[in-house]
Amino acid sequence: MNKRVSYIIIGLLAIAIGVGYTLAACDVIESFTVFVPGWWTVFIIVPGLVSLFSRGSNKFLSLCAIAVGVVLFLHKNDLLGDVRKFVIPVLIIIFGLSLIFSALFGRRKKDKVFFPEVPEDGTIPNFEVSFGELNPDYAGKVFEGCSMDVTFGSGKLDLRDAIINGDVTISVNTAFSGVDIKLPPGCHLNLQTSTSFGGVTNKYESSDDPDAHVVQIFVAVSFGGVEIK
């Protein structure tokens, strides 16, 4: 996730700079330059943003870095006046935001119990996506289970044409996203969910055959939805 977020933030900055110079070249604006007073604060703000959306990072320290960079930039451009009067309000805001981001993106203790460990030998892949679409292709391929981590995006797992030779486990952890899971007929579904401002819809007809392969699905969703059919 760290690498993806870095690419996204750097890409957005490059686009913004390119658009600025283009507008200046077309005389839409009088002039444009990246070397405005306090331009160097970008080297404080950007790493803070990357760390903020990285799994396992300290959200409080990340927000502090972003806040310090923003305050320094505004101060260098004479937009704040007396910086000292903003210290306490900013600290209160940072504390509140750190609680929210830790709850949404940080690893929770119960996740270690709720989700099975992904084997390190690679037999069960771990798919992750942020600000994008996740759609692993298992058509005509053997499926032995997987883990999906989707944030600010969408995910699809179509197993209707997959080859399932035994019991499998699927773990889904999603925030601000939607995930669709399509299972082949004739399986016995065992579903466990944990939701926070989200929902899980199960439309799959589970088999009562005692010899049917068991599909164990663990779902944790925040501000999003997961549909199984």
mmCIF file of C-alpha atoms in Angstrom:
data_model
loop_
_atom_site.group_PDB
_atom_site.id
_atom_site.type_symbol
_atom_site.label_atom_id
_atom_site.label_comp_id
_atom_site.label_asym_id
_atom_site.label_seq_id
_atom_site.Cartn_x
_atom_site.Cartn_y
_atom_site.Cartn_z
ATOM 1 C CA MET A 1 0.000 0.000 0.000
ATOM 2 C CA ASN A 2 2.871 2.368 0.792
ATOM 3 C CA LYS A 3 4.237 2.153 -2.774
ATOM 4 C CA ARG A 4 0.847 2.640 -4.408
ATOM 5 C CA VAL A 5 0.000 5.684 -2.293
ATOM 6 C CA SER A 6 3.426 7.177 -3.074
ATOM 7 C CA TYR A 7 2.816 6.810 -6.805
ATOM 8 C CA ILE A 8 -0.665 8.328 -6.517
ATOM 9 C CA ILE A 9 0.461 11.361 -4.507
ATOM 10 C CA ILE A 10 3.525 12.022 -6.678
ATOM 11 C CA GLY A 11 1.394 11.554 -9.806
ATOM 12 C CA LEU A 12 -1.177 14.065 -8.586
ATOM 13 C CA LEU A 13 1.559 16.579 -7.773
ATOM 14 C CA ALA A 14 3.101 16.134 -11.225
ATOM 15 C CA ILE A 15 -0.300 16.654 -12.881
ATOM 16 C CA ALA A 16 -0.968 19.771 -10.787
ATOM 17 C CA ILE A 17 2.435 21.244 -11.707
ATOM 18 C CA GLY A 18 1.941 20.424 -15.379
ATOM 19 C CA VAL A 19 -1.521 21.990 -15.414
ATOM 20 C CA GLY A 20 -0.169 25.097 -13.693
ATOM 21 C CA TYR A 21 2.583 25.629 -16.258
ATOM 22 C CA THR A 22 0.113 24.908 -19.091
ATOM 23 C CA LEU A 23 -2.330 27.542 -17.823
ATOM 24 C CA ALA A 24 0.510 30.039 -17.575
ATOM 25 C CA ALA A 25 1.688 29.217 -21.121
ATOM 26 C CA CYS A 26 -1.860 29.780 -22.432
ATOM 27 C CA ASP A 27 -2.072 33.112 -20.563
ATOM 28 C CA VAL A 28 -5.002 31.831 -18.511
ATOM 29 C CA ILE A 29 -3.042 32.842 -15.423
ATOM 30 C CA GLU A 30 -0.298 35.459 -15.230
ATOM 31 C CA SER A 31 2.474 33.171 -13.996
ATOM 32 C CA PHE A 32 3.132 29.880 -12.277
ATOM 33 C CA THR A 33 6.063 28.526 -10.309
ATOM 34 C CA VAL A 34 6.546 25.717 -7.830
ATOM 35 C CA PHE A 35 9.160 27.728 -5.955
ATOM 36 C CA VAL A 36 6.695 29.684 -3.829
ATOM 37 C CA PRO A 37 7.614 30.651 -0.271
ATOM 38 C CA GLY A 38 7.756 27.490 1.824
ATOM 39 C CA TRP A 39 7.818 25.158 -1.208
ATOM 40 C CA TRP A 40 10.214 22.889 0.701
ATOM 41 C CA THR A 41 7.400 21.906 3.109
ATOM 42 C CA VAL A 42 6.247 19.424 0.444
ATOM 43 C CA PHE A 43 9.074 17.173 1.681
ATOM 44 C CA ILE A 44 7.339 17.118 5.074
ATOM 45 C CA ILE A 45 3.722 16.881 3.906
ATOM 46 C CA VAL A 46 4.090 14.170 1.226
ATOM 47 C CA PRO A 47 5.931 11.613 3.417
ATOM 48 C CA GLY A 48 3.326 12.285 6.099
ATOM 49 C CA LEU A 49 0.501 11.530 3.648
ATOM 50 C CA VAL A 50 2.186 8.332 2.469
ATOM 51 C CA SER A 51 2.722 7.163 6.035
ATOM 52 C CA LEU A 52 -0.867 8.052 6.952
ATOM 53 C CA PHE A 53 -2.300 5.490 4.504
ATOM 54 C CA SER A 54 0.363 2.838 5.140
ATOM 55 C CA ARG A 55 -0.640 -0.229 7.106
ATOM 56 C CA GLY A 56 0.914 -0.408 10.554
ATOM 57 C CA SER A 57 2.158 3.207 10.605
ATOM 58 C CA ASN A 58 1.704 5.585 13.531
ATOM 59 C CA LYS A 59 -1.283 7.688 12.440
ATOM 60 C CA PHE A 60 -0.731 10.321 15.127
ATOM 61 C CA LEU A 61 2.869 11.004 14.064
ATOM 62 C CA SER A 62 1.826 11.011 10.394
ATOM 63 C CA LEU A 63 -0.863 13.620 11.056
ATOM 64 C CA CYS A 64 1.588 15.670 13.122
ATOM 65 C CA ALA A 65 4.035 15.734 10.206
ATOM 66 C CA ILE A 66 1.283 16.820 7.803
ATOM 67 C CA ALA A 67 0.045 19.502 10.211
ATOM 68 C CA VAL A 68 3.549 20.856 10.803
ATOM 69 C CA GLY A 69 4.185 21.034 7.057
ATOM 70 C CA VAL A 70 0.874 22.793 6.354
ATOM 71 C CA VAL A 71 1.332 25.277 9.212
ATOM 72 C CA LEU A 72 4.894 26.095 8.097
ATOM 73 C CA PHE A 73 3.735 26.598 4.501
ATOM 74 C CA LEU A 74 0.894 28.920 5.534
ATOM 75 C CA HIS A 75 3.198 30.791 7.906
ATOM 76 C CA LYS A 76 5.822 31.313 5.186
ATOM 77 C CA ASN A 77 3.108 32.817 2.990
ATOM 78 C CA ASP A 78 1.859 35.116 5.789
ATOM 79 C CA LEU A 79 -1.533 33.403 5.931
ATOM 80 C CA LEU A 80 -1.611 32.562 9.638
ATOM 81 C CA GLY A 81 -0.391 35.562 11.562
ATOM 82 C CA ASP A 82 0.416 34.486 15.106
ATOM 83 C CA VAL A 83 1.112 30.729 14.790
ATOM 84 C CA ARG A 84 0.983 30.149 18.547
ATOM 85 C CA LYS A 85 -2.785 30.611 18.773
ATOM 86 C CA PHE A 86 -3.297 27.685 16.384
ATOM 87 C CA VAL A 87 -1.220 25.166 18.356
ATOM 88 C CA ILE A 88 -3.894 23.856 20.757
ATOM 89 C CA PRO A 89 -6.762 23.675 18.202
ATOM 90 C CA VAL A 90 -4.513 21.900 15.694
ATOM 91 C CA LEU A 91 -3.371 19.368 18.299
ATOM 92 C CA ILE A 92 -7.000 18.615 19.211
ATOM 93 C CA ILE A 93 -7.901 18.108 15.536
ATOM 94 C CA ILE A 94 -4.865 15.859 14.992
ATOM 95 C CA PHE A 95 -5.798 13.727 17.984
ATOM 96 C CA GLY A 96 -9.348 13.276 16.696
ATOM 97 C CA LEU A 97 -8.189 12.440 13.169
ATOM 98 C CA SER A 98 -5.615 9.969 14.488
ATOM 99 C CA LEU A 99 -8.352 8.053 16.307
ATOM 100 C CA ILE A 100 -10.454 7.896 13.135
ATOM 101 C CA PHE A 101 -7.596 6.773 10.869
ATOM 102 C CA SER A 102 -6.348 4.245 13.411
ATOM 103 C CA ALA A 103 -9.835 2.725 13.615
ATOM 104 C CA LEU A 104 -10.256 2.583 9.817
ATOM 105 C CA PHE A 105 -6.779 1.702 8.575
ATOM 106 C CA GLY A 106 -4.772 0.479 11.538
ATOM 107 C CA ARG A 107 -4.422 -3.164 12.436
ATOM 108 C CA ARG A 108 -6.830 -4.090 15.178
ATOM 109 C CA LYS A 109 -6.099 -6.766 17.739
ATOM 110 C CA LYS A 110 -9.252 -8.664 16.920
ATOM 111 C CA ASP A 111 -8.168 -8.915 13.276
ATOM 112 C CA LYS A 112 -5.429 -11.307 14.337
ATOM 113 C CA VAL A 113 -8.096 -13.591 15.733
ATOM 114 C CA PHE A 114 -10.815 -12.921 13.180
ATOM 115 C CA PHE A 115 -8.634 -13.478 10.118
ATOM 116 C CA PRO A 116 -6.576 -16.623 9.517
ATOM 117 C CA GLU A 117 -2.892 -16.146 8.827
ATOM 118 C CA VAL A 118 -1.861 -16.137 5.167
ATOM 119 C CA PRO A 119 0.799 -18.818 4.567
ATOM 120 C CA GLU A 120 4.213 -17.379 3.710
ATOM 121 C CA ASP A 121 4.845 -20.053 1.080
ATOM 122 C CA GLY A 122 2.548 -18.222 -1.326
ATOM 123 C CA THR A 123 -0.020 -21.016 -1.664
ATOM 124 C CA ILE A 124 -2.744 -18.580 -0.642
ATOM 125 C CA PRO A 125 -2.212 -15.168 -2.289
ATOM 126 C CA ASN A 126 -2.845 -11.858 -0.578
ATOM 127 C CA PHE A 127 -4.378 -9.256 -2.925
ATOM 128 C CA GLU A 128 -4.273 -5.546 -2.011
ATOM 129 C CA VAL A 129 -5.529 -2.433 -3.789
ATOM 130 C CA SER A 130 -5.978 1.231 -2.870
ATOM 131 C CA PHE A 131 -7.704 3.808 -5.080
ATOM 132 C CA GLY A 132 -8.210 1.202 -7.804
ATOM 133 C CA GLU A 133 -9.941 -2.013 -8.869
ATOM 134 C CA LEU A 134 -9.034 -5.536 -7.803
ATOM 135 C CA ASN A 135 -10.221 -8.367 -10.049
ATOM 136 C CA PRO A 136 -8.129 -11.574 -9.795
ATOM 137 C CA ASP A 137 -8.772 -14.030 -12.635
ATOM 138 C CA TYR A 138 -9.411 -17.643 -11.577
ATOM 139 C CA ALA A 139 -11.310 -18.847 -14.658
ATOM 140 C CA GLY A 140 -10.128 -22.403 -15.363
ATOM 141 C CA LYS A 141 -7.554 -22.181 -12.558
ATOM 142 C CA VAL A 142 -7.269 -23.980 -9.232
ATOM 143 C CA PHE A 143 -8.458 -21.849 -6.327
ATOM 144 C CA GLU A 144 -7.160 -22.692 -2.848
ATOM 145 C CA GLY A 145 -8.198 -19.509 -1.021
ATOM 146 C CA CYS A 146 -7.076 -15.896 -0.868
ATOM 147 C CA SER A 147 -7.026 -12.703 1.159
ATOM 148 C CA MET A 148 -8.356 -9.381 -0.203
ATOM 149 C CA ASP A 149 -7.583 -5.931 1.211
ATOM 150 C CA VAL A 150 -9.497 -3.158 -0.611
ATOM 151 C CA THR A 151 -9.398 0.527 0.389
ATOM 152 C CA PHE A 152 -11.022 3.383 -1.549
ATOM 153 C CA GLY A 153 -11.670 1.149 -4.544
ATOM 154 C CA SER A 154 -13.584 -1.908 -5.681
ATOM 155 C CA GLY A 155 -12.980 -5.636 -5.689
ATOM 156 C CA LYS A 156 -14.398 -8.585 -7.627
ATOM 157 C CA LEU A 157 -13.742 -12.258 -7.034
ATOM 158 C CA ASP A 158 -15.488 -14.469 -9.591
ATOM 159 C CA LEU A 159 -15.040 -18.156 -8.785
ATOM 160 C CA ARG A 160 -17.876 -19.558 -10.912
ATOM 161 C CA ASP A 161 -15.414 -21.034 -13.422
ATOM 162 C CA ALA A 162 -12.644 -21.755 -10.915
ATOM 163 C CA ILE A 163 -11.472 -25.257 -9.982
ATOM 164 C CA ILE A 164 -12.081 -25.933 -6.289
ATOM 165 C CA ASN A 165 -10.791 -29.311 -5.117
ATOM 166 C CA GLY A 166 -11.389 -28.922 -1.380
ATOM 167 C CA ASP A 167 -12.335 -26.581 1.433
ATOM 168 C CA VAL A 168 -11.144 -22.993 0.917
ATOM 169 C CA THR A 169 -10.927 -19.789 2.962
ATOM 170 C CA ILE A 170 -11.487 -16.231 1.748
ATOM 171 C CA SER A 171 -10.630 -13.207 3.917
ATOM 172 C CA VAL A 172 -11.953 -9.770 2.940
ATOM 173 C CA ASN A 173 -10.973 -6.535 4.665
ATOM 174 C CA THR A 174 -12.426 -3.428 3.029
ATOM 175 C CA ALA A 175 -12.963 0.252 3.839
ATOM 176 C CA PHE A 176 -14.753 2.881 1.725
ATOM 177 C CA SER A 177 -15.127 0.233 -0.997
ATOM 178 C CA GLY A 178 -17.435 -2.339 -2.539
ATOM 179 C CA VAL A 179 -16.551 -6.002 -3.033
ATOM 180 C CA ASP A 180 -18.468 -8.642 -5.041
ATOM 181 C CA ILE A 181 -17.838 -12.362 -4.563
ATOM 182 C CA LYS A 182 -19.385 -14.936 -6.918
ATOM 183 C CA LEU A 183 -19.199 -18.584 -5.875
ATOM 184 C CA PRO A 184 -19.783 -21.728 -7.938
ATOM 185 C CA PRO A 185 -22.937 -23.736 -7.160
ATOM 186 C CA GLY A 186 -22.861 -26.760 -4.891
ATOM 187 C CA CYS A 187 -20.635 -25.375 -2.125
ATOM 188 C CA HIS A 188 -21.428 -25.007 1.561
ATOM 189 C CA LEU A 189 -20.910 -21.386 2.651
ATOM 190 C CA ASN A 190 -19.746 -20.549 6.146
ATOM 191 C CA LEU A 191 -19.836 -16.751 6.545
ATOM 192 C CA GLN A 192 -18.512 -14.637 9.429
ATOM 193 C CA THR A 193 -18.799 -10.853 9.337
ATOM 194 C CA SER A 194 -17.720 -7.757 11.218
ATOM 195 C CA THR A 195 -19.220 -4.450 10.050
ATOM 196 C CA SER A 196 -18.801 -0.796 10.965
ATOM 197 C CA PHE A 197 -20.990 1.637 9.000
ATOM 198 C CA GLY A 198 -21.222 -0.958 6.236
ATOM 199 C CA GLY A 199 -23.081 -4.088 5.260
ATOM 200 C CA VAL A 200 -22.730 -7.639 3.930
ATOM 201 C CA THR A 201 -25.370 -9.121 1.602
ATOM 202 C CA ASN A 202 -25.464 -12.880 1.140
ATOM 203 C CA LYS A 203 -27.501 -14.095 -1.872
ATOM 204 C CA TYR A 204 -25.693 -17.403 -2.269
ATOM 205 C CA GLU A 205 -27.676 -20.639 -1.948
ATOM 206 C CA SER A 206 -25.528 -22.772 0.301
ATOM 207 C CA SER A 207 -25.556 -26.554 -0.243
ATOM 208 C CA ASP A 208 -26.688 -28.910 2.522
ATOM 209 C CA ASP A 209 -24.730 -31.816 1.031
ATOM 210 C CA PRO A 210 -22.379 -33.130 3.776
ATOM 211 C CA ASP A 211 -19.779 -33.905 1.088
ATOM 212 C CA ALA A 212 -19.873 -30.399 -0.410
ATOM 213 C CA HIS A 213 -16.714 -28.308 -0.330
ATOM 214 C CA VAL A 214 -16.801 -25.691 2.424
ATOM 215 C CA VAL A 215 -16.145 -22.062 1.485
ATOM 216 C CA GLN A 216 -15.230 -20.168 4.644
ATOM 217 C CA ILE A 217 -15.520 -16.389 4.181
ATOM 218 C CA PHE A 218 -14.380 -13.840 6.765
ATOM 219 C CA VAL A 219 -15.493 -10.262 6.086
ATOM 220 C CA ALA A 220 -14.580 -7.036 7.885
ATOM 221 C CA VAL A 221 -16.088 -3.924 6.284
ATOM 222 C CA SER A 222 -16.091 -0.230 7.217
ATOM 223 C CA PHE A 223 -18.025 2.394 5.231
ATOM 224 C CA GLY A 224 -18.629 0.005 2.358
ATOM 225 C CA GLY A 225 -20.414 -3.129 1.254
ATOM 226 C CA VAL A 226 -19.756 -6.753 0.356
ATOM 227 C CA GLU A 227 -22.125 -8.899 -1.727
ATOM 228 C CA ILE A 228 -21.869 -12.676 -2.012
ATOM 229 C CA LYS A 229 -23.836 -14.573 -4.613
#
